[in-house]
XYZ file of C-alpha atoms in Angstrom:
684
model
C -27.506 45.601 18.417
C -25.226 46.125 21.210
C -23.243 42.430 22.591
C -19.835 41.695 24.049
C -19.555 38.341 23.043
C -16.150 39.742 21.009
C -14.958 41.366 23.314
C -12.180 39.139 24.452
C -11.406 40.498 28.627
C -13.474 43.914 30.660
C -16.270 44.244 33.102
C -19.488 43.650 31.745
C -23.632 44.067 33.056
C -25.432 41.150 32.975
C -28.560 39.556 34.865
C -29.051 36.389 36.648
C -31.223 34.214 34.194
C -32.553 31.935 37.554
C -35.992 31.233 38.453
C -36.012 33.237 41.291
C -37.799 36.480 43.086
C -34.363 38.577 43.488
C -33.232 38.545 39.801
C -30.151 40.105 40.631
C -28.228 42.322 38.186
C -25.048 41.082 37.784
C -20.831 42.173 36.171
C -19.084 39.448 34.507
C -15.025 39.515 34.342
C -13.789 38.451 31.227
C -10.516 37.652 31.098
C -9.189 35.515 27.398
C -12.702 36.085 25.879
C -13.681 33.179 29.142
C -15.481 34.414 32.082
C -13.435 34.259 35.018
C -15.084 35.879 37.590
C -19.426 37.135 38.481
C -20.635 39.517 40.892
C -23.759 41.515 41.554
C -23.709 44.761 40.254
C -23.620 46.883 43.649
C -26.176 49.651 41.284
C -28.849 47.441 40.625
C -32.163 49.605 43.696
C -32.946 45.872 45.359
C -30.301 43.272 44.828
C -27.545 46.471 45.266
C -25.001 43.542 44.761
C -25.247 41.049 46.609
C -25.831 37.465 45.102
C -26.169 34.212 45.861
C -23.679 31.022 45.276
C -25.636 29.413 43.105
C -24.596 32.441 40.698
C -21.186 33.250 41.628
C -20.232 29.883 41.049
C -21.702 29.608 38.102
C -18.843 30.366 35.953
C -17.819 26.652 36.524
C -21.040 25.498 35.254
C -21.277 27.269 31.901
C -17.646 25.907 31.203
C -17.669 21.874 32.584
C -16.460 19.575 30.772
C -19.393 17.737 30.927
C -21.290 20.491 28.973
C -23.076 19.767 25.316
C -20.910 21.025 22.736
C -22.874 18.978 19.886
C -25.675 17.470 18.710
C -26.034 13.924 19.905
C -28.155 10.743 18.793
C -29.212 7.519 21.219
C -27.616 4.487 19.817
C -27.898 2.713 23.005
C -30.981 1.058 25.076
C -33.351 4.393 26.022
C -32.164 5.419 29.793
C -28.829 4.926 29.139
C -27.523 8.007 27.882
C -25.066 6.357 25.144
C -24.886 8.420 22.209
C -22.737 9.791 19.544
C -22.441 12.477 17.583
C -24.061 14.644 14.835
C -24.504 17.103 12.651
C -27.093 20.339 13.478
C -27.858 19.493 9.510
C -29.170 15.938 10.720
C -30.451 16.153 13.794
C -33.133 18.566 12.097
C -33.167 16.567 9.507
C -34.003 13.790 12.124
C -36.950 15.322 14.462
C -38.567 17.188 10.750
C -39.050 13.945 8.946
C -39.951 12.466 11.582
C -42.568 14.811 12.912
C -43.982 14.524 9.083
C -44.464 11.610 9.327
C -46.407 11.545 12.727
C -48.908 14.128 11.515
C -49.540 12.418 8.407
C -50.975 9.626 11.381
C -50.885 10.439 13.981
C -51.431 14.324 13.576
C -49.950 17.301 15.123
C -50.986 16.451 18.168
C -50.086 13.784 19.257
C -47.094 15.510 19.176
C -46.399 17.540 23.062
C -43.260 20.060 23.822
C -42.697 20.333 27.527
C -41.086 22.797 28.766
C -40.507 25.499 32.163
C -38.333 28.324 33.305
C -34.354 26.535 33.110
C -33.783 30.024 31.792
C -36.141 33.112 33.182
C -35.352 34.955 29.848
C -38.707 36.136 28.375
C -37.846 35.391 24.378
C -35.613 32.328 24.729
C -38.179 30.737 27.520
C -41.892 31.558 25.663
C -41.048 33.007 22.049
C -40.386 31.042 19.304
C -41.653 28.461 20.628
C -44.376 29.281 21.436
C -45.245 30.541 17.904
C -43.847 27.214 16.667
C -45.988 25.206 18.477
C -49.015 27.105 17.393
C -47.990 26.500 14.212
C -47.894 23.280 14.058
C -50.909 22.675 16.119
C -48.697 20.571 18.956
C -51.205 19.748 22.107
C -50.341 22.367 23.741
C -48.859 22.400 27.827
C -50.391 23.693 30.598
C -46.991 24.589 32.207
C -48.775 25.260 36.007
C -46.021 23.401 38.068
C -44.389 26.423 40.046
C -47.205 29.098 41.210
C -50.896 29.038 39.332
C -52.275 27.738 42.601
C -51.030 30.470 44.441
C -51.131 32.744 41.778
C -55.614 31.995 41.329
C -55.912 32.581 44.817
C -54.687 35.462 46.032
C -55.889 37.302 42.268
C -59.463 36.366 43.452
C -58.517 38.975 47.179
C -56.053 41.582 44.773
C -57.062 40.949 41.662
C -53.687 40.136 40.443
C -50.031 39.398 41.484
C -49.499 43.130 43.151
C -47.576 43.259 46.219
C -45.981 45.509 49.104
C -42.551 47.103 46.530
C -39.896 45.845 48.326
C -37.945 48.859 48.188
C -40.367 50.362 50.221
C -39.879 47.734 53.125
C -37.050 50.388 54.900
C -40.586 51.129 56.357
C -41.723 47.778 57.504
C -41.780 46.955 61.392
C -43.711 43.316 61.038
C -41.832 40.421 58.082
C -43.914 38.074 58.685
C -42.400 35.248 55.842
C -45.100 32.252 55.879
C -44.259 28.936 53.925
C -41.505 30.481 52.293
C -37.349 29.674 53.262
C -36.633 33.008 52.303
C -32.792 32.562 53.608
C -32.189 29.900 50.540
C -35.375 31.462 47.640
C -35.370 34.673 47.786
C -32.148 35.917 50.124
C -32.706 39.734 49.356
C -36.428 40.123 51.210
C -33.919 38.043 53.714
C -31.075 41.093 53.651
C -33.988 43.609 53.581
C -35.821 42.252 57.004
C -32.457 41.681 58.617
C -31.828 45.605 58.091
C -35.181 46.548 59.634
C -34.655 44.051 62.245
C -31.441 46.742 63.394
C -34.035 49.403 63.904
C -36.713 47.114 65.631
C -38.125 45.195 63.459
C -39.951 41.864 64.504
C -39.356 38.781 61.787
C -41.774 35.707 62.743
C -41.377 32.688 60.232
C -44.105 30.264 59.884
C -43.543 27.081 58.042
C -43.548 23.202 58.856
C -39.690 22.976 59.092
C -37.105 24.808 61.104
C -35.138 25.126 58.543
C -32.102 27.740 57.545
C -35.308 30.998 57.826
C -36.467 29.575 61.029
C -32.936 28.994 62.450
C -32.890 32.957 62.432
C -35.965 34.743 63.395
C -37.337 36.288 66.066
C -39.719 34.354 66.518
C -40.116 30.444 64.279
C -43.813 28.964 64.775
C -44.455 25.427 63.365
C -47.059 24.231 61.455
C -48.772 20.976 59.900
C -48.856 20.896 55.903
C -51.648 22.335 54.751
C -53.886 24.112 57.296
C -52.214 27.605 57.180
C -55.901 29.164 55.847
C -57.134 27.765 59.719
C -54.326 30.149 61.269
C -54.883 32.979 58.993
C -58.984 32.303 60.046
C -57.800 32.151 63.290
C -55.577 35.730 63.510
C -59.020 37.459 61.719
C -61.600 36.182 64.199
C -59.101 37.460 67.237
C -58.436 40.465 64.767
C -62.399 41.920 64.385
C -62.944 40.186 68.288
C -60.517 42.795 69.556
C -61.512 46.020 67.215
C -57.640 45.215 66.271
C -59.430 45.869 62.365
C -59.164 49.022 60.054
C -63.260 49.092 59.655
C -62.676 52.683 57.394
C -59.756 50.775 55.220
C -62.557 47.684 54.684
C -65.444 50.681 54.330
C -63.934 51.822 51.858
C -61.689 49.463 49.711
C -62.876 46.172 50.495
C -66.008 44.414 49.767
C -67.547 40.927 52.355
C -66.244 42.795 55.580
C -69.225 42.007 57.028
C -69.548 38.856 55.916
C -65.841 37.826 57.063
C -66.697 38.903 59.989
C -70.104 36.637 60.832
C -68.114 34.265 59.399
C -64.841 33.627 61.500
C -67.000 33.671 64.711
C -66.052 30.062 64.148
C -62.790 29.746 63.926
C -62.230 30.369 67.640
C -58.643 29.566 68.320
C -59.366 25.925 70.762
C -60.573 24.440 67.063
C -57.860 26.225 65.744
C -55.174 24.703 67.718
C -56.854 22.000 67.567
C -56.816 21.820 63.638
C -53.209 23.408 63.342
C -51.041 22.503 66.087
C -50.039 25.545 67.105
C -50.802 26.539 70.847
C -53.567 28.439 72.277
C -51.375 30.810 73.639
C -49.464 31.499 70.846
C -52.266 32.375 68.393
C -53.512 34.993 70.465
C -49.855 36.227 70.776
C -49.573 36.087 66.984
C -53.501 37.936 66.226
C -52.598 40.249 68.909
C -48.994 41.525 67.279
C -50.007 41.507 63.634
C -53.394 43.696 64.388
C -50.697 46.120 66.737
C -47.872 45.939 64.549
C -47.739 48.778 61.494
C -46.903 49.162 58.878
C -46.763 44.990 58.890
C -45.718 42.693 55.798
C -46.141 38.809 54.924
C -44.671 36.795 52.568
C -46.587 34.629 51.063
C -44.197 31.574 49.617
C -44.394 28.982 47.012
C -44.755 25.738 49.470
C -48.259 27.420 50.719
C -49.737 25.866 47.078
C -48.204 22.724 46.955
C -50.935 21.812 48.797
C -55.238 19.674 47.929
C -56.005 23.273 49.333
C -53.279 25.537 47.943
C -54.974 28.288 45.934
C -57.458 28.644 49.087
C -54.697 29.146 51.391
C -52.827 31.373 49.366
C -56.645 33.092 49.746
C -57.398 33.388 52.836
C -53.828 34.575 53.624
C -53.340 36.949 51.134
C -56.763 38.615 52.852
C -55.588 40.180 56.432
C -53.443 42.943 55.340
C -57.012 44.247 54.386
C -58.097 43.939 58.011
C -55.844 46.042 59.734
C -55.465 48.228 56.535
C -51.696 47.792 55.496
C -52.200 48.634 51.727
C -52.003 52.585 52.463
C -48.816 52.345 54.767
C -45.224 52.660 53.321
C -43.547 48.994 54.128
C -47.202 47.302 54.650
C -49.107 44.216 52.975
C -48.323 41.107 51.385
C -45.957 39.598 48.611
C -47.370 36.368 46.310
C -46.205 37.546 43.032
C -45.149 40.928 42.058
C -45.118 39.925 37.939
C -48.368 41.768 37.194
C -46.346 45.183 37.291
C -44.454 43.874 34.108
C -47.300 42.057 32.648
C -45.872 42.373 28.226
C -47.094 42.603 25.731
C -47.398 38.167 25.311
C -49.440 38.319 22.063
C -47.114 40.269 20.167
C -43.956 37.918 21.643
C -45.821 34.482 21.809
C -48.056 34.422 18.816
C -51.570 31.948 19.207
C -52.949 33.652 16.280
C -50.624 30.657 14.485
C -52.610 28.194 15.978
C -54.872 27.168 12.699
C -56.953 25.327 14.718
C -58.012 24.523 18.437
C -55.655 21.649 20.061
C -55.694 19.560 23.691
C -54.188 20.521 26.384
C -51.856 19.139 28.905
C -51.012 19.822 32.349
C -47.423 19.132 32.726
C -47.934 17.132 36.174
C -49.283 15.006 34.535
C -46.879 14.066 32.650
C -46.797 10.945 33.231
C -50.614 9.712 32.952
C -50.503 11.118 29.518
C -47.241 9.729 28.292
C -49.575 6.344 29.527
C -52.318 6.950 28.034
C -53.754 4.335 25.774
C -56.422 6.584 23.564
C -54.842 9.438 21.761
C -51.424 8.990 22.793
C -48.279 11.363 22.825
C -46.368 9.804 20.239
C -43.051 12.547 20.341
C -41.925 15.054 22.618
C -39.499 17.924 22.842
C -38.570 19.019 25.977
C -37.333 22.243 26.806
C -36.239 24.184 30.123
C -37.183 21.512 32.238
C -35.786 17.916 33.405
C -39.011 15.982 33.955
C -37.722 12.739 34.996
C -36.403 14.703 38.374
C -39.046 17.671 38.688
C -42.403 16.354 37.853
C -45.050 14.737 40.163
C -45.495 10.969 40.332
C -42.190 10.391 38.490
C -41.262 6.773 37.971
C -44.791 6.400 36.659
C -42.904 9.939 34.257
C -39.965 7.619 33.349
C -41.857 4.670 32.684
C -43.711 6.752 29.574
C -40.873 8.430 28.651
C -38.768 4.133 28.125
C -41.175 3.139 25.218
C -39.788 2.778 22.343
C -42.561 4.383 20.057
C -42.270 7.335 21.620
C -39.960 10.198 19.871
C -38.172 12.533 22.480
C -35.849 15.525 21.812
C -34.100 17.198 24.328
C -32.770 20.426 24.269
C -29.849 21.179 26.892
C -26.660 22.236 28.732
C -26.074 19.045 29.889
C -27.086 15.498 29.361
C -29.588 15.375 32.198
C -31.629 12.235 33.620
C -33.985 13.060 30.847
C -31.963 13.419 27.939
C -31.100 9.826 28.796
C -34.462 8.419 27.501
C -34.110 10.369 24.438
C -33.712 10.355 20.858
C -31.482 13.558 19.713
C -30.363 15.859 21.921
C -29.485 19.380 21.320
C -26.485 21.533 22.835
C -27.918 25.584 24.242
C -26.293 27.865 24.668
C -26.573 29.643 28.088
C -27.637 32.782 29.251
C -24.902 34.626 29.073
C -24.880 33.876 25.260
C -28.078 35.205 24.614
C -30.227 38.096 23.733
C -32.921 38.803 26.103
C -35.497 41.117 28.521
C -35.957 39.225 32.112
C -39.215 40.816 34.794
C -38.537 40.163 38.487
C -41.219 38.490 40.272
C -40.466 39.987 43.265
C -39.143 43.829 42.971
C -40.412 45.795 40.012
C -37.535 45.632 37.739
C -37.314 45.291 33.739
C -34.173 43.543 32.167
C -32.019 43.773 28.853
C -29.187 40.797 28.606
C -26.223 41.292 25.461
C -24.401 38.522 25.128
C -21.052 38.681 26.300
C -19.491 35.527 26.051
C -20.295 33.566 22.352
C -22.183 30.393 21.927
C -20.305 27.503 23.431
C -19.198 24.540 21.228
C -21.960 23.768 19.084
C -24.823 25.530 21.049
C -27.881 27.351 19.812
C -30.112 29.059 21.825
C -33.813 28.491 22.033
C -34.878 30.596 19.364
C -32.268 29.271 16.611
C -33.926 26.170 16.973
C -37.359 26.884 16.463
C -35.953 29.529 13.649
C -34.334 26.139 12.057
C -37.296 23.457 12.733
C -39.449 26.475 11.204
C -37.787 26.641 8.153
C -36.933 22.289 7.280
C -41.311 22.308 8.860
C -41.372 24.830 5.620
C -42.878 27.085 7.430
C -42.871 29.906 5.279
C -44.816 33.076 8.594
C -43.104 36.608 8.462
C -43.018 34.918 12.596
C -40.095 32.739 11.653
C -38.112 35.169 9.962
C -38.185 37.867 13.322
C -34.638 38.531 14.561
C -34.544 38.151 19.035
C -34.397 41.863 18.528
C -37.223 42.211 16.748
C -39.027 39.709 19.626
C -38.077 42.129 22.750
C -38.994 44.945 20.746
C -42.473 43.589 20.049
C -42.782 42.386 22.839
C -42.472 45.619 24.883
C -44.882 47.630 22.547
C -48.241 48.266 22.100
C -48.601 46.996 26.228
C -51.686 47.143 27.844
C -50.488 46.699 30.809
C -50.674 50.879 33.416
C -47.275 49.605 34.561
C -44.709 48.123 32.347
C -42.703 51.160 31.771
C -42.724 53.207 28.443
C -39.046 52.532 27.183
C -37.538 51.337 23.852
C -35.074 48.727 22.683
C -32.215 51.651 22.823
C -33.908 52.797 26.413
C -33.483 49.760 27.703
C -29.283 48.816 25.711
C -28.171 52.518 27.929
C -30.104 51.753 31.341
C -29.269 47.644 30.997
C -33.167 48.081 33.957
C -35.713 50.095 34.258
C -38.991 49.947 37.045
C -42.746 49.818 36.435
C -44.360 52.453 36.645
C -46.806 54.256 39.905
C -46.479 50.998 40.969
C -48.582 52.903 44.133
C -51.069 52.937 42.685
C -52.724 49.369 42.781
C -55.611 50.151 45.453
C -57.738 52.212 42.614
C -56.671 49.744 39.563
C -58.112 46.031 41.091
C -58.733 44.008 38.464
C -61.844 42.426 40.153
C -64.958 42.050 39.562
C -66.314 45.117 42.281
C -62.285 47.359 41.701
C -61.554 46.776 45.460
C -60.018 43.967 47.880
C -62.468 40.809 47.662
C -63.007 39.528 51.362
C -65.538 38.404 49.688
C -66.387 36.997 46.214
C -69.054 36.056 43.753
C -66.685 34.840 41.398
C -64.887 32.208 43.678
C -68.513 31.205 44.446
C -69.279 31.088 40.000
C -66.199 28.369 39.724
C -67.165 26.205 42.362
C -65.784 27.440 44.525
C -66.514 29.162 48.911
C -67.284 32.805 48.088
C -65.394 33.668 51.998
C -61.561 32.044 52.712
C -61.813 28.619 54.001
C -60.715 26.504 55.800
C -60.520 22.761 53.731
C -58.867 19.787 54.528
C -56.079 17.870 52.733
C -57.248 14.780 50.984
C -57.094 11.540 52.104
C -54.332 9.249 50.830
C -53.913 5.365 51.725
C -54.238 5.123 55.683
C -51.183 2.573 55.524
C -49.331 5.815 55.179
C -49.023 8.272 58.647
C -46.943 11.201 57.533
C -47.382 14.058 55.736
C -44.744 14.217 53.378
C -42.931 17.840 52.628
C -39.819 17.252 50.189
C -38.743 21.406 49.594
C -36.215 23.214 48.252
C -32.661 23.255 49.389
C -29.816 26.092 49.888
C -27.353 25.091 46.720
C -29.782 23.749 44.015
C -32.376 25.285 42.662
C -34.421 22.382 41.078
C -32.744 19.927 39.210
C -30.013 22.889 38.107
C -26.587 22.528 39.977
C -27.556 19.070 42.010
C -24.854 17.929 39.066
C -22.158 20.121 40.185
C -19.095 19.027 41.816
C -19.124 21.968 44.682
C -22.737 22.741 44.836
C -23.111 19.486 45.887
C -20.268 19.796 47.721
C -21.068 22.090 49.916
C -24.855 21.331 50.195
C -23.142 17.837 50.624
C -26.272 15.161 51.240
C -29.376 14.591 51.120
C -31.490 14.027 54.617
C -34.711 13.409 55.905
C -35.580 15.258 58.656
C -38.395 13.427 61.318
C -39.230 14.396 65.393
C -37.658 13.074 67.617
C -40.828 10.766 69.149
C -41.098 9.031 66.291
C -37.943 8.848 65.656
C -38.204 7.095 68.985
C -41.320 4.777 68.603
C -39.092 3.715 65.692
C -35.733 2.427 66.530
C -34.651 5.429 64.197
C -31.259 7.339 65.505
C -29.813 10.411 63.771
C -27.166 9.144 61.050
C -29.473 6.020 60.203
C -30.995 5.078 57.040
C -34.455 5.473 56.822
C -36.665 4.004 54.383
C -40.206 6.152 53.304
C -42.569 4.703 50.732
C -46.233 4.720 49.885
C -47.683 3.515 46.016
C -46.316 5.882 43.590
C -42.192 4.166 44.677
C -39.639 4.448 47.267
C -36.675 6.623 48.864
C -33.827 5.399 51.052
C -32.485 8.567 53.029
C -30.003 9.591 56.050
C -31.972 10.842 59.640
C -31.518 13.870 61.318
C -33.959 13.358 64.239
C -34.672 16.507 66.460
C -37.133 18.994 66.740
C -37.064 20.789 62.756
C -40.723 19.203 62.031
C -43.567 18.064 64.227
C -44.286 14.744 64.604
C -46.321 12.962 62.049
C -44.573 15.337 59.407
C -41.444 14.263 57.428
C -38.878 16.653 55.213
C -36.491 16.793 52.911
C -34.189 19.126 50.568
C -33.474 19.175 47.343
C -34.005 16.871 44.336
C -30.605 15.152 44.171
C -29.727 13.840 41.037
C -29.329 10.206 39.969
C -26.805 7.886 41.522
C -25.896 4.426 41.174
C -26.983 2.733 44.149
C -29.323 5.876 45.524
C -32.778 5.875 46.820
C -33.440 9.562 46.514
C -35.682 9.998 43.609
C -38.162 12.238 46.068
C -40.423 13.099 42.931
C -41.428 9.196 43.547
C -42.907 9.487 46.123
C -45.442 12.681 44.917
C -48.738 12.901 43.375
C -49.979 14.152 40.387
C -52.875 15.195 41.231
C -54.257 18.380 40.261
C -54.631 21.628 43.551
C -57.525 23.189 43.972
C -57.093 26.779 42.092
C -54.736 26.412 38.332
C -54.508 23.629 38.076
C -51.949 23.586 39.861
C -48.837 20.970 41.894
C -49.901 19.120 44.772
C -45.681 18.437 45.782
C -46.488 18.451 49.352
C -50.197 16.785 49.858
C -48.347 13.148 49.734
C -47.861 10.935 51.652
C -45.609 7.973 53.275
C -44.867 5.205 55.550
C -41.503 4.763 57.113
C -39.139 2.070 58.467
C -35.234 1.867 60.086
C -32.792 0.774 56.975
C -31.058 -2.427 58.246
C -28.166 -2.610 55.584
C -26.021 -6.009 55.339
C -22.775 -5.449 55.361
C -21.120 -7.734 52.600
């Protein structure tokens, strides 16, 4: 297998590993064996050489003096982060001896893996680790924190994560960015829209916060959080009423269009205006513009699904393109995710057959509850590719659980994160540029190969290598634990049942570096819904306990003393907690802010820059106010997950609920409520 790690100087192909839809092609500059510059690859057909600041400055992160070089063992109190270096042999022996004792006394389900996609490489995020924990018989983790609610809602309508091809969007005349700060989280989608605008296309942004994306729109529409389904239904009401629907398309490609027409009569614009905070005039204007403009494309954002009703919101919005026949037009339709085009052979990679008997599963958004459970408790946690002390909802409860003296915690990471501070053993992890892996975008349609560009940093090891060592030490002798990274890549891309997955070998990937999914335009002929058509009415939803037609369902009521809806969105320079410890990225982002409407600020005596305390029964934060009209009255917004700092109270996920969304067990980060008051700062 080809590797560039041993070559001292030159320019080498790579791919961005971040949990981002763009998944950019990269070019890595090396000098004296080190990465000195990261550029975009102009040969990539979608990202075309443009990259964000996060990746452009990744080199500093790779060689940060705070990066872990050796395994560590805790010697101080939990949470203090006091460790001493140990050897890999001691680390592996310590972990396995602890687990063997736990299995003998408490059973293997007392052990829980906790991971997500800090590195989007398939081999190192869901390969050898899955094999190991299946074979161990550990509790299984439901990895629902990001997109499961919306994906399930979209699936009810479209049968899977199929959307518009970004390469077709040169034809798009109307872009609607709905619940997505694309300038910060999907920059190439913005670049495509900006190019189209020069040819006369329009960009509408619908969101709860006039963020960087909202400020660049032709028309920004502020909306009350969690009411997006009502707006979509109001649009449908007008489309049907004013004969702006494509009835020929509806008859041929959908089921339930007649039932939907009757159903949306109740969503009159006056009713919808009262729910959403959008004027009747603007609802008519939006519906008529959408009904009269083709091709139009709706970019359905991640934020929408992080509500109690998030699955239904995405389900409802995903019906709109069918009403006007957009799916037959180049550049028309919608994107929630395009991941279904590149679904690979997950069974061959993850090997669920290694599990000897079914085990319990635990939803990752309820980690705090799981760690504090008295019956059948978790006694060991293995964390990798995630930082739950910051990113998990109700994070004060998560930290309370991590403080348990009887909880044996192992963290595998590049840095001593907030979660690692609670660990008993910390293992140094390689970066993506030190690994061999494959990547599949969930926005565009390309499969990528990454070869090692630099050697492992210090004594760091990849995720796959760590689990090979653990399997050997636990006495697992199955051949699955002897597979190399190359073996696992071949297994993942072979015998794939997905008709869109490219017929490609590892050797071809080495030659081409990226290949496109097959025949994505045939999606309407292959919809994996029960009817084989776009389902505006879904019998399956009824069987699953949901309304079969798109419906506005209000958010769950929280404590009446908490009058503000609280939305902790992403910022521009971090990706969840990644980069929040990097000095350069922190300087670029400057400081956290609490966006508050000027009417609310006036009522509470808050001026711009004042410190504000926000709280609920889960926790509290103290943040400086940004007063204006960026949010609607009754809404508070923050941006970014900021690293812990002495004396700071900015752990926004200490305020977020850990209940499940309506579908998929998804998180409801944006459906929490808080109270607020001006913080009186006493001079010392």
